[in-house]
mmCIF file of C-alpha atoms in Angstrom:
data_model
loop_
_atom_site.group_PDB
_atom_site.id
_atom_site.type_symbol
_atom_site.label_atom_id
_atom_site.label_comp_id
_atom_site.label_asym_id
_atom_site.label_seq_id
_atom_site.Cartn_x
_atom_site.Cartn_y
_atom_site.Cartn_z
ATOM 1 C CA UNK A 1 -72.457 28.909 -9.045
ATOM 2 C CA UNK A 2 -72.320 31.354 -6.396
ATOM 3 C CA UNK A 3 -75.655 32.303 -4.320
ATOM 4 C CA UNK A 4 -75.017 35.809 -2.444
ATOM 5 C CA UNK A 5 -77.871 36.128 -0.526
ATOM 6 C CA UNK A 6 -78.401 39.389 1.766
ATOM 7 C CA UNK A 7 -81.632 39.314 4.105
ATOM 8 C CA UNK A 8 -82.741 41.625 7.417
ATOM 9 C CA UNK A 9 -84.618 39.656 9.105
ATOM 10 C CA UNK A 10 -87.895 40.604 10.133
ATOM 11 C CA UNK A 11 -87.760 41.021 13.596
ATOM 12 C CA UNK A 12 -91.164 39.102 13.889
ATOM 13 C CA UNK A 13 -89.852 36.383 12.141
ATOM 14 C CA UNK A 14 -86.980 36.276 14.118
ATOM 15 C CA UNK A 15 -88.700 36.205 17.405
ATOM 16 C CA UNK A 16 -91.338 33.143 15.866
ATOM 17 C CA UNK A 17 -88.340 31.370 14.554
ATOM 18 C CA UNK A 18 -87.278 31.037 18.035
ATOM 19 C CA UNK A 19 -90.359 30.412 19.717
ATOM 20 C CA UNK A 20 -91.111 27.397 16.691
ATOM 21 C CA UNK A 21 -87.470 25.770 18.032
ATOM 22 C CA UNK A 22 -88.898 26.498 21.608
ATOM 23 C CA UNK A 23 -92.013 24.544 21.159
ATOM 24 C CA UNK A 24 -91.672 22.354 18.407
ATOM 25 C CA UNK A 25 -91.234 19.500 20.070
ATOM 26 C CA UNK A 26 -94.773 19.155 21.459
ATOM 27 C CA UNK A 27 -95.967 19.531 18.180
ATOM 28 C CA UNK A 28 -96.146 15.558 16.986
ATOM 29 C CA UNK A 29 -94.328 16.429 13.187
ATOM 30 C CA UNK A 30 -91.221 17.317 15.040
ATOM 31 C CA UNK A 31 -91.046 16.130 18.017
ATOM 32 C CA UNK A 32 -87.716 14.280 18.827
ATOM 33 C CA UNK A 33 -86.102 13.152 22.260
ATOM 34 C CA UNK A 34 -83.424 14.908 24.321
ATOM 35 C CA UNK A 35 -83.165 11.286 25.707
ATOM 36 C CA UNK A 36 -80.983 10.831 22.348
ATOM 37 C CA UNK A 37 -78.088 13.039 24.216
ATOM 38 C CA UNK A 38 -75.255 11.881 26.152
ATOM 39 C CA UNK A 39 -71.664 12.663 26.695
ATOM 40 C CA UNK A 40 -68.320 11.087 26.578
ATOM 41 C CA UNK A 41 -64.765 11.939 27.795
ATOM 42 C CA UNK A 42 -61.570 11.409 26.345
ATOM 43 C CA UNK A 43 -57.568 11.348 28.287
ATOM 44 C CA UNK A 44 -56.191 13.246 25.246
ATOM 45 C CA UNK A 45 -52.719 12.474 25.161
ATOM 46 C CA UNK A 46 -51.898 15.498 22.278
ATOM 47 C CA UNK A 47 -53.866 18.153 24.484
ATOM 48 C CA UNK A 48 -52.076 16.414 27.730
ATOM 49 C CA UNK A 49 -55.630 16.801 29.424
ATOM 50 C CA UNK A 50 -59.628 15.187 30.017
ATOM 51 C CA UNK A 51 -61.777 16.681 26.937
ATOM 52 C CA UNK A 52 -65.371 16.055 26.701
ATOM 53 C CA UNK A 53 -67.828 15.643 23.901
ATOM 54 C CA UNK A 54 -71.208 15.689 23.619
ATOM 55 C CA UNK A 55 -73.169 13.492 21.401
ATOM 56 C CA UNK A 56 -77.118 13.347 19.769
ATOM 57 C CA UNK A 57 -78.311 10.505 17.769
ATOM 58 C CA UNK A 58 -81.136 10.237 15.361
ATOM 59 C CA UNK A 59 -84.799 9.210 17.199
ATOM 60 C CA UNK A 60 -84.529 6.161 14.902
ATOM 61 C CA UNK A 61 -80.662 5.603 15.611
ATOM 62 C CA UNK A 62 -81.657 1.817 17.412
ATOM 63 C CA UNK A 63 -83.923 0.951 15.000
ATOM 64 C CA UNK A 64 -81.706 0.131 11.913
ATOM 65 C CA UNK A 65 -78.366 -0.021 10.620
ATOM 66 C CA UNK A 66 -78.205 3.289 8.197
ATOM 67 C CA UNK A 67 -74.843 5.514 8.795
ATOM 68 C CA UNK A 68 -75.173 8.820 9.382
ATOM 69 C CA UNK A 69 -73.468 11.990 8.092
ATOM 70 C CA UNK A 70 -71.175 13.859 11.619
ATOM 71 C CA UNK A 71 -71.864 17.436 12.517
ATOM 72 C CA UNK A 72 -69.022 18.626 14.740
ATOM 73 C CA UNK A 73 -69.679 21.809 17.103
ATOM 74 C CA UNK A 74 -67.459 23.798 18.142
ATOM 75 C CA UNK A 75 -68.153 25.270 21.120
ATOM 76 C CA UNK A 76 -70.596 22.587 22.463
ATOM 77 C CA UNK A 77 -70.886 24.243 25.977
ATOM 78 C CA UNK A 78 -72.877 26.953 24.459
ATOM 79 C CA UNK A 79 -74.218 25.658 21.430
ATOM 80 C CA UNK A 80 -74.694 22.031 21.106
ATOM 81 C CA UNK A 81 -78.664 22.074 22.022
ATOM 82 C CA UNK A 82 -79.708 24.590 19.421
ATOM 83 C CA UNK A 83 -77.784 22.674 17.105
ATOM 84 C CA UNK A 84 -79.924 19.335 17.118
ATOM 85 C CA UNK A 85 -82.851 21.841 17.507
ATOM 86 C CA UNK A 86 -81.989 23.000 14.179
ATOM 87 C CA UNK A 87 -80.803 19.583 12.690
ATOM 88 C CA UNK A 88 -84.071 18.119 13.973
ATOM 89 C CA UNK A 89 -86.269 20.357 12.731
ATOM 90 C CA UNK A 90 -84.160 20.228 8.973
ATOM 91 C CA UNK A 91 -84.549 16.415 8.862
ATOM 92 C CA UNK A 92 -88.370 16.244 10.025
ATOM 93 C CA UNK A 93 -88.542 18.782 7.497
ATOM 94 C CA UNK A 94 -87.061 16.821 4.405
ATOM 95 C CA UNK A 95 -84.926 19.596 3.957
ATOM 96 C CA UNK A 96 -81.629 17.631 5.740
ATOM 97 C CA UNK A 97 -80.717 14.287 6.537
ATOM 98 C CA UNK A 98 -80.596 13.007 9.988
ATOM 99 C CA UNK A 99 -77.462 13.372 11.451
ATOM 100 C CA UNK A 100 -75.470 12.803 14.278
ATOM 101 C CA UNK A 101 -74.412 15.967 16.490
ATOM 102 C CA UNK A 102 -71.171 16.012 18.398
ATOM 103 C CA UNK A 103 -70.210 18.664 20.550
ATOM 104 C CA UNK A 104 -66.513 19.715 21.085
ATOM 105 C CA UNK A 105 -66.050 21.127 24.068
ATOM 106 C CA UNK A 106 -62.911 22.848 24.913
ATOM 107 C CA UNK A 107 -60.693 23.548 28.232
ATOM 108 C CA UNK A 108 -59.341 26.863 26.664
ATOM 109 C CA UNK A 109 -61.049 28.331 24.398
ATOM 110 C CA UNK A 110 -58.641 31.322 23.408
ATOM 111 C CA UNK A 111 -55.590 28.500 23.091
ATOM 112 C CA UNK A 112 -57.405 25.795 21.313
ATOM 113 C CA UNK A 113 -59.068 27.708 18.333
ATOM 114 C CA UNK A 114 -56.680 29.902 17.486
ATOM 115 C CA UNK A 115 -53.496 30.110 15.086
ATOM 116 C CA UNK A 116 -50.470 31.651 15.766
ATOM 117 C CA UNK A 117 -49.766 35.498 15.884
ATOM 118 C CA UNK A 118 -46.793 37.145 14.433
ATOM 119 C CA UNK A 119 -45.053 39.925 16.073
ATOM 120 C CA UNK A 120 -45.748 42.370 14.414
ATOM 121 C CA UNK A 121 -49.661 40.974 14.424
ATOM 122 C CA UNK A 122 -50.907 44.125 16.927
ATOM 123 C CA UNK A 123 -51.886 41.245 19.075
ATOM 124 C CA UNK A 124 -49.423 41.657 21.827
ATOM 125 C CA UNK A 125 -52.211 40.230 24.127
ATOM 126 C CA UNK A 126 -52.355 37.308 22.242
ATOM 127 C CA UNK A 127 -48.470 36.058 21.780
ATOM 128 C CA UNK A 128 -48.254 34.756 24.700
ATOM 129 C CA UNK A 129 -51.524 33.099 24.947
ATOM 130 C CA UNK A 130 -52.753 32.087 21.572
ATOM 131 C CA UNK A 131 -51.509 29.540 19.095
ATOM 132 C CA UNK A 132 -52.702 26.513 19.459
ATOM 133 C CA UNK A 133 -54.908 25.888 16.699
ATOM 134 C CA UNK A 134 -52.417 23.402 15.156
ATOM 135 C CA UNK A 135 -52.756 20.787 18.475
ATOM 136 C CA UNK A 136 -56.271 20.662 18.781
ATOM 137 C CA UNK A 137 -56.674 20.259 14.782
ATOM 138 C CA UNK A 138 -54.794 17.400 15.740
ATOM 139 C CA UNK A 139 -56.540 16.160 18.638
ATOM 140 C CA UNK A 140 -59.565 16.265 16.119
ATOM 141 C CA UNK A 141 -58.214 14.039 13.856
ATOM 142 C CA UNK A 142 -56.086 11.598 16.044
ATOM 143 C CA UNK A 143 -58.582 11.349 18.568
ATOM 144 C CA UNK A 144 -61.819 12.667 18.963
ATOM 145 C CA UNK A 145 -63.225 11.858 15.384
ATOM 146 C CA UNK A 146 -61.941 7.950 15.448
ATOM 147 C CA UNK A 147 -63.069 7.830 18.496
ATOM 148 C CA UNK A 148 -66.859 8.838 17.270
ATOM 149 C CA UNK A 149 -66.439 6.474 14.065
ATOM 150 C CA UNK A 150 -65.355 3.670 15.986
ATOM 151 C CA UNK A 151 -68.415 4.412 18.726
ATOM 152 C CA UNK A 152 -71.340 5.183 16.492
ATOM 153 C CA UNK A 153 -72.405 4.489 12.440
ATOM 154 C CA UNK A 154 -71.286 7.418 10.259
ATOM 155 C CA UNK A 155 -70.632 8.376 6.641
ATOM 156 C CA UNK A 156 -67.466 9.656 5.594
ATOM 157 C CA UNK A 157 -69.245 13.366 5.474
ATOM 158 C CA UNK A 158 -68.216 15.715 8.228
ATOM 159 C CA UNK A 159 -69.200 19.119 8.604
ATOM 160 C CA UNK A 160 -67.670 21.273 11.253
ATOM 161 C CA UNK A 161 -69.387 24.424 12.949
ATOM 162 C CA UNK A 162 -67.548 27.358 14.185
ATOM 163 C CA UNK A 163 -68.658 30.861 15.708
ATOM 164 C CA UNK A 164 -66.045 33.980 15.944
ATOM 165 C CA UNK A 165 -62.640 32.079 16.496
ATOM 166 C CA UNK A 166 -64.612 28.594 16.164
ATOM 167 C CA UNK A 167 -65.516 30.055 12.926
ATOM 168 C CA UNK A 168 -61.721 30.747 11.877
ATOM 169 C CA UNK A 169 -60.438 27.919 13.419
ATOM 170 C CA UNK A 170 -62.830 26.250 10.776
ATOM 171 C CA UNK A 171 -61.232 28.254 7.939
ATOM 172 C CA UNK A 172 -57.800 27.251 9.037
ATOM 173 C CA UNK A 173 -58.553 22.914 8.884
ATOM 174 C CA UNK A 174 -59.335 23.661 5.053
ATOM 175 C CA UNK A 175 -56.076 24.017 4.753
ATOM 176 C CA UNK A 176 -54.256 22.149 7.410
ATOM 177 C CA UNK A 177 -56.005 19.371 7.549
ATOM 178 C CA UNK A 178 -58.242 19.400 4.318
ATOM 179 C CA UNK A 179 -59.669 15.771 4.098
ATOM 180 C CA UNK A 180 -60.773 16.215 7.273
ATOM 181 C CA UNK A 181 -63.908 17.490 6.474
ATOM 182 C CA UNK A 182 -65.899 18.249 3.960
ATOM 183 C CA UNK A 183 -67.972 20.939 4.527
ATOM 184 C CA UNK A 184 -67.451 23.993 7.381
ATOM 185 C CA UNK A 185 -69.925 26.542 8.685
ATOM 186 C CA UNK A 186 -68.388 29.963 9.052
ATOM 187 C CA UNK A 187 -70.599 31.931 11.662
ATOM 188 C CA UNK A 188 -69.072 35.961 12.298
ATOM 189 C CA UNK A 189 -65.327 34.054 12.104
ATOM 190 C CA UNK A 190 -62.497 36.000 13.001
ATOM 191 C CA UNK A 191 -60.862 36.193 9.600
ATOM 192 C CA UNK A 192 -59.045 39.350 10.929
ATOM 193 C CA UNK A 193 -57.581 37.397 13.125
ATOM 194 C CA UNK A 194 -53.024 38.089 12.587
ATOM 195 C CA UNK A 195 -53.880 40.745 9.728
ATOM 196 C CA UNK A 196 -55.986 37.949 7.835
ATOM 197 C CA UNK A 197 -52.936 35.785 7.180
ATOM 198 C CA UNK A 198 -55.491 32.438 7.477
ATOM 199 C CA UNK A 199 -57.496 34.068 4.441
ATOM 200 C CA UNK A 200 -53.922 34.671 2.582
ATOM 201 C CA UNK A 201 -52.679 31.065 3.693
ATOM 202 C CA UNK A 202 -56.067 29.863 2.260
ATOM 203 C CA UNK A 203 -56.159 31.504 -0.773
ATOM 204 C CA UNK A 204 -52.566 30.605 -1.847
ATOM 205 C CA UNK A 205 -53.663 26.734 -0.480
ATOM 206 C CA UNK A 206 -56.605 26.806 -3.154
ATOM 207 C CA UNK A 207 -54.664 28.647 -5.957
ATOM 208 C CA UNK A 208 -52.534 25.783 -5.514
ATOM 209 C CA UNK A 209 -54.584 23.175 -5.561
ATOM 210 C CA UNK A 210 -57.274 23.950 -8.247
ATOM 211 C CA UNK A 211 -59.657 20.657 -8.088
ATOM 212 C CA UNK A 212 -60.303 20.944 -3.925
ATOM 213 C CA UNK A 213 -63.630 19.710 -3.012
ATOM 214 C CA UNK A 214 -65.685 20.934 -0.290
ATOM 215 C CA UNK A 215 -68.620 23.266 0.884
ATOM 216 C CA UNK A 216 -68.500 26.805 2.669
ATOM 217 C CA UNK A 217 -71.476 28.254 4.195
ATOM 218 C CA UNK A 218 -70.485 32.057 5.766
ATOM 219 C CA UNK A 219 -72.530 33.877 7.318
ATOM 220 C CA UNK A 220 -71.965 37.300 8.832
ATOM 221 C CA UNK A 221 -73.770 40.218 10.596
ATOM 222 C CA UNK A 222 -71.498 42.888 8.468
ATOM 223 C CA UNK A 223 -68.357 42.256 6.299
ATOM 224 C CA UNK A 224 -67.665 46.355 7.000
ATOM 225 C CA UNK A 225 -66.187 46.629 10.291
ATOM 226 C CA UNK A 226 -63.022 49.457 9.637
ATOM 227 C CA UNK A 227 -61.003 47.552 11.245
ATOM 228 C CA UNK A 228 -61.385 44.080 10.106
ATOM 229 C CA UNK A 229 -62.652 45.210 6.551
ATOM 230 C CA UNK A 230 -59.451 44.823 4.624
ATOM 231 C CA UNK A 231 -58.449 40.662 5.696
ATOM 232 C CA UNK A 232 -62.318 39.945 5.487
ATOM 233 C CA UNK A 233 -63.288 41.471 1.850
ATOM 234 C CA UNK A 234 -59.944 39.639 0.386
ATOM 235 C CA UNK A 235 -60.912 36.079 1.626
ATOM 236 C CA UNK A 236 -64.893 37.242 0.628
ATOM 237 C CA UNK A 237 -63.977 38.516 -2.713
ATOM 238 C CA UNK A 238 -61.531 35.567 -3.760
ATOM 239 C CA UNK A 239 -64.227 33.095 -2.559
ATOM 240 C CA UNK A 240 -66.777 34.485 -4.746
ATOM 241 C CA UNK A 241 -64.643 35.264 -7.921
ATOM 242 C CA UNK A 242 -61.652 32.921 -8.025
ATOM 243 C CA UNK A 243 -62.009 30.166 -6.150
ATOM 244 C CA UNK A 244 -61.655 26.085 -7.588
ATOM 245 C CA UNK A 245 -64.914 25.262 -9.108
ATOM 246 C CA UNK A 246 -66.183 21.945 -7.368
ATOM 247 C CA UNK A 247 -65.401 24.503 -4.093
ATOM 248 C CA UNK A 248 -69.100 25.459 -3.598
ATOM 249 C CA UNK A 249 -69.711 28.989 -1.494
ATOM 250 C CA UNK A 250 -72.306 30.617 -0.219
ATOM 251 C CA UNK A 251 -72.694 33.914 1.594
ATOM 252 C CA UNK A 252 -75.922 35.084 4.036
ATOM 253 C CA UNK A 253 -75.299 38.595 5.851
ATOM 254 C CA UNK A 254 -77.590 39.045 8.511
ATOM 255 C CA UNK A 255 -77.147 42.610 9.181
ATOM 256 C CA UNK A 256 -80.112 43.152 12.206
ATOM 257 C CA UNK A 257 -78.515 40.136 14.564
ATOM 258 C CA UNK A 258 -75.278 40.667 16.607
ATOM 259 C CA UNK A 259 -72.598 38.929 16.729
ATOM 260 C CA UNK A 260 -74.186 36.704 20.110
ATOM 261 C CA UNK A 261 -77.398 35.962 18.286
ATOM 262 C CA UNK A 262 -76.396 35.119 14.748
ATOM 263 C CA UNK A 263 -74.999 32.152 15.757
ATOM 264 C CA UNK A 264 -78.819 30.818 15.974
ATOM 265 C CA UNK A 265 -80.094 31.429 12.737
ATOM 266 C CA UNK A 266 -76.113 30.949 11.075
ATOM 267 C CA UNK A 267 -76.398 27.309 12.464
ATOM 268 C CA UNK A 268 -80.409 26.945 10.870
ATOM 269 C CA UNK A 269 -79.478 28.058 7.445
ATOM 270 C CA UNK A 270 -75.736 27.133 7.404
ATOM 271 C CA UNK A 271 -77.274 23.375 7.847
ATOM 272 C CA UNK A 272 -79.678 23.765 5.350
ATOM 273 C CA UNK A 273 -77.356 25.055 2.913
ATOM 274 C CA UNK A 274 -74.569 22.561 2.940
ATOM 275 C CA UNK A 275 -77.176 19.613 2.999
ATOM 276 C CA UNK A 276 -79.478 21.031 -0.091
ATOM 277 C CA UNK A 277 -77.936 18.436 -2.752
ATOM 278 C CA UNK A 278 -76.909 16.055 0.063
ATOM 279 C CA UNK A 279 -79.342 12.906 -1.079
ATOM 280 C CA UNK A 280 -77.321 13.390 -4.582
ATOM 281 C CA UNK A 281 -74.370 13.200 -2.850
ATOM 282 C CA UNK A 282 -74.749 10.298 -0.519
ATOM 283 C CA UNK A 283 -72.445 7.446 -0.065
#
């Protein structure tokens, strides 16, 4: 079943949400180390270049032999940290499992996360520049997720995070590479993006193919931008009404954020969503 859910934030809720994440880790219930963070770089031979990744591991990683479920973040530059803040917090909570955090960084953004334009797209800027969606997709699968299952204990459950392009780019591996994971996290994503031909492309992928598994968590300041109302509202609408039933969606509009600070409070309840049922789920 489908769970709309519309909420304005209080603004003094928003402002203590962030302070909690701030401090909560003198507080002894959720406190958890940074020392749990570290990095590793890979020579990608399908990008051709060095690509780092950051990494967090459960506080009681070294102290048995459990696997763990993989969140990947796209953009890790920016938000890796508030991402284990949040996953933390969810798992001291009971309301997630632990989880390890890996942050995919990229060497250009515009390039790596997004698809292809057409010509006749009204992205002139982006012809020449864009496109490479389809490359890094693969770098993700040939090389920077074996390399985190062959480095650290995981469960075959990955969940990928994306903001604005991150966020379509997350759309578009449904599709193109759909075993690679199993749930996304749709933050603001640009679903416009070449006159919402990833929303077509997806819903003629899932008309097709009527017993897909997986989770969607979107979550959007406003779905009723002119401009990028039409491509948005037919992805939104088929999601809701028509799409495969073991496909579970949920929506959460945050109309009071913008599209910088959504990503905050997307990642928090994005997280919680897609790991609600998790323990009935788990491997």
């Amino acid at each position: 079943m489908i769970l709309i859910i519309k909420k304005n934030l209080d603004p003094i809720f928003k402002v203590s949400l962030l302070v909690f994440f701030s401090v909560s880790t003198v507080f002894a219930q959720f406190a958890y180390t940074k020392s749990n963070m570290s990095d590793f770089t890979i020579e990608s031979h399908v990008l051709k270049e060095k690509s780092k990744a950051f990494v967090y591991l459960p506080d009681d990683y070294d102290k048995n032999a459990e696997k763990y479920p993989v969140v990947y973040v796209l953009d890790g530059e920016y938000y890796f940290s508030l991402t284990t803040d949040a996953a933390s917090l969810l798992a001291q909570s009971g309301l997630a499992p632990n989880c390890i955090i890996i942050g995919i960084t990229t060497n250009n953004r515009g390039r790596d996360f997004s698809p292809k334009v057409d010509e006749d797209s009204g992205q002139a800027q982006d012809l020449k520049t864009a496109g490479g969606a389809d490359n890094f997709l693969e770098y993700l699968e040939k090389e920077l997720i074996p390399t985190v299952e062959k480095k650290y204990r995981t469960q075959p459950y990955n969940v990928i995070i994306g903001h604005s392009t991150g966020g379509l780019l997350a759309y578009y591996a449904l599709y193109k590479k759909p075993n690679l994971f199993q749930a996304i996290i749709s933050i603001d994503g640009s679903t416009w993006w070449n006159k919402g031909k990833i929303g077509k492309e997806l819903i003629d992928f899932l008309s097709k193919n009527p017993d897909f598994k997986g989770k969607i968590f979107e979550c959007r300041k406003d779905i009723k931008i002119p401009v990028r109302f039409p491509a948005n509202i037919e992805l939104l609408d088929y999601l809701e009404k028509k799409r495969p039933k073991s496909l579970e969606y949920n929506y959460l509009e945050l109309p009071n954020e913008t599209h910088g600070t959504i990503v905050f409070p997307g990642t928090y309840y994005g997280l919680k969503n897609i790991f609600a049922d998790y323990k009935n789920k788990k491997n």
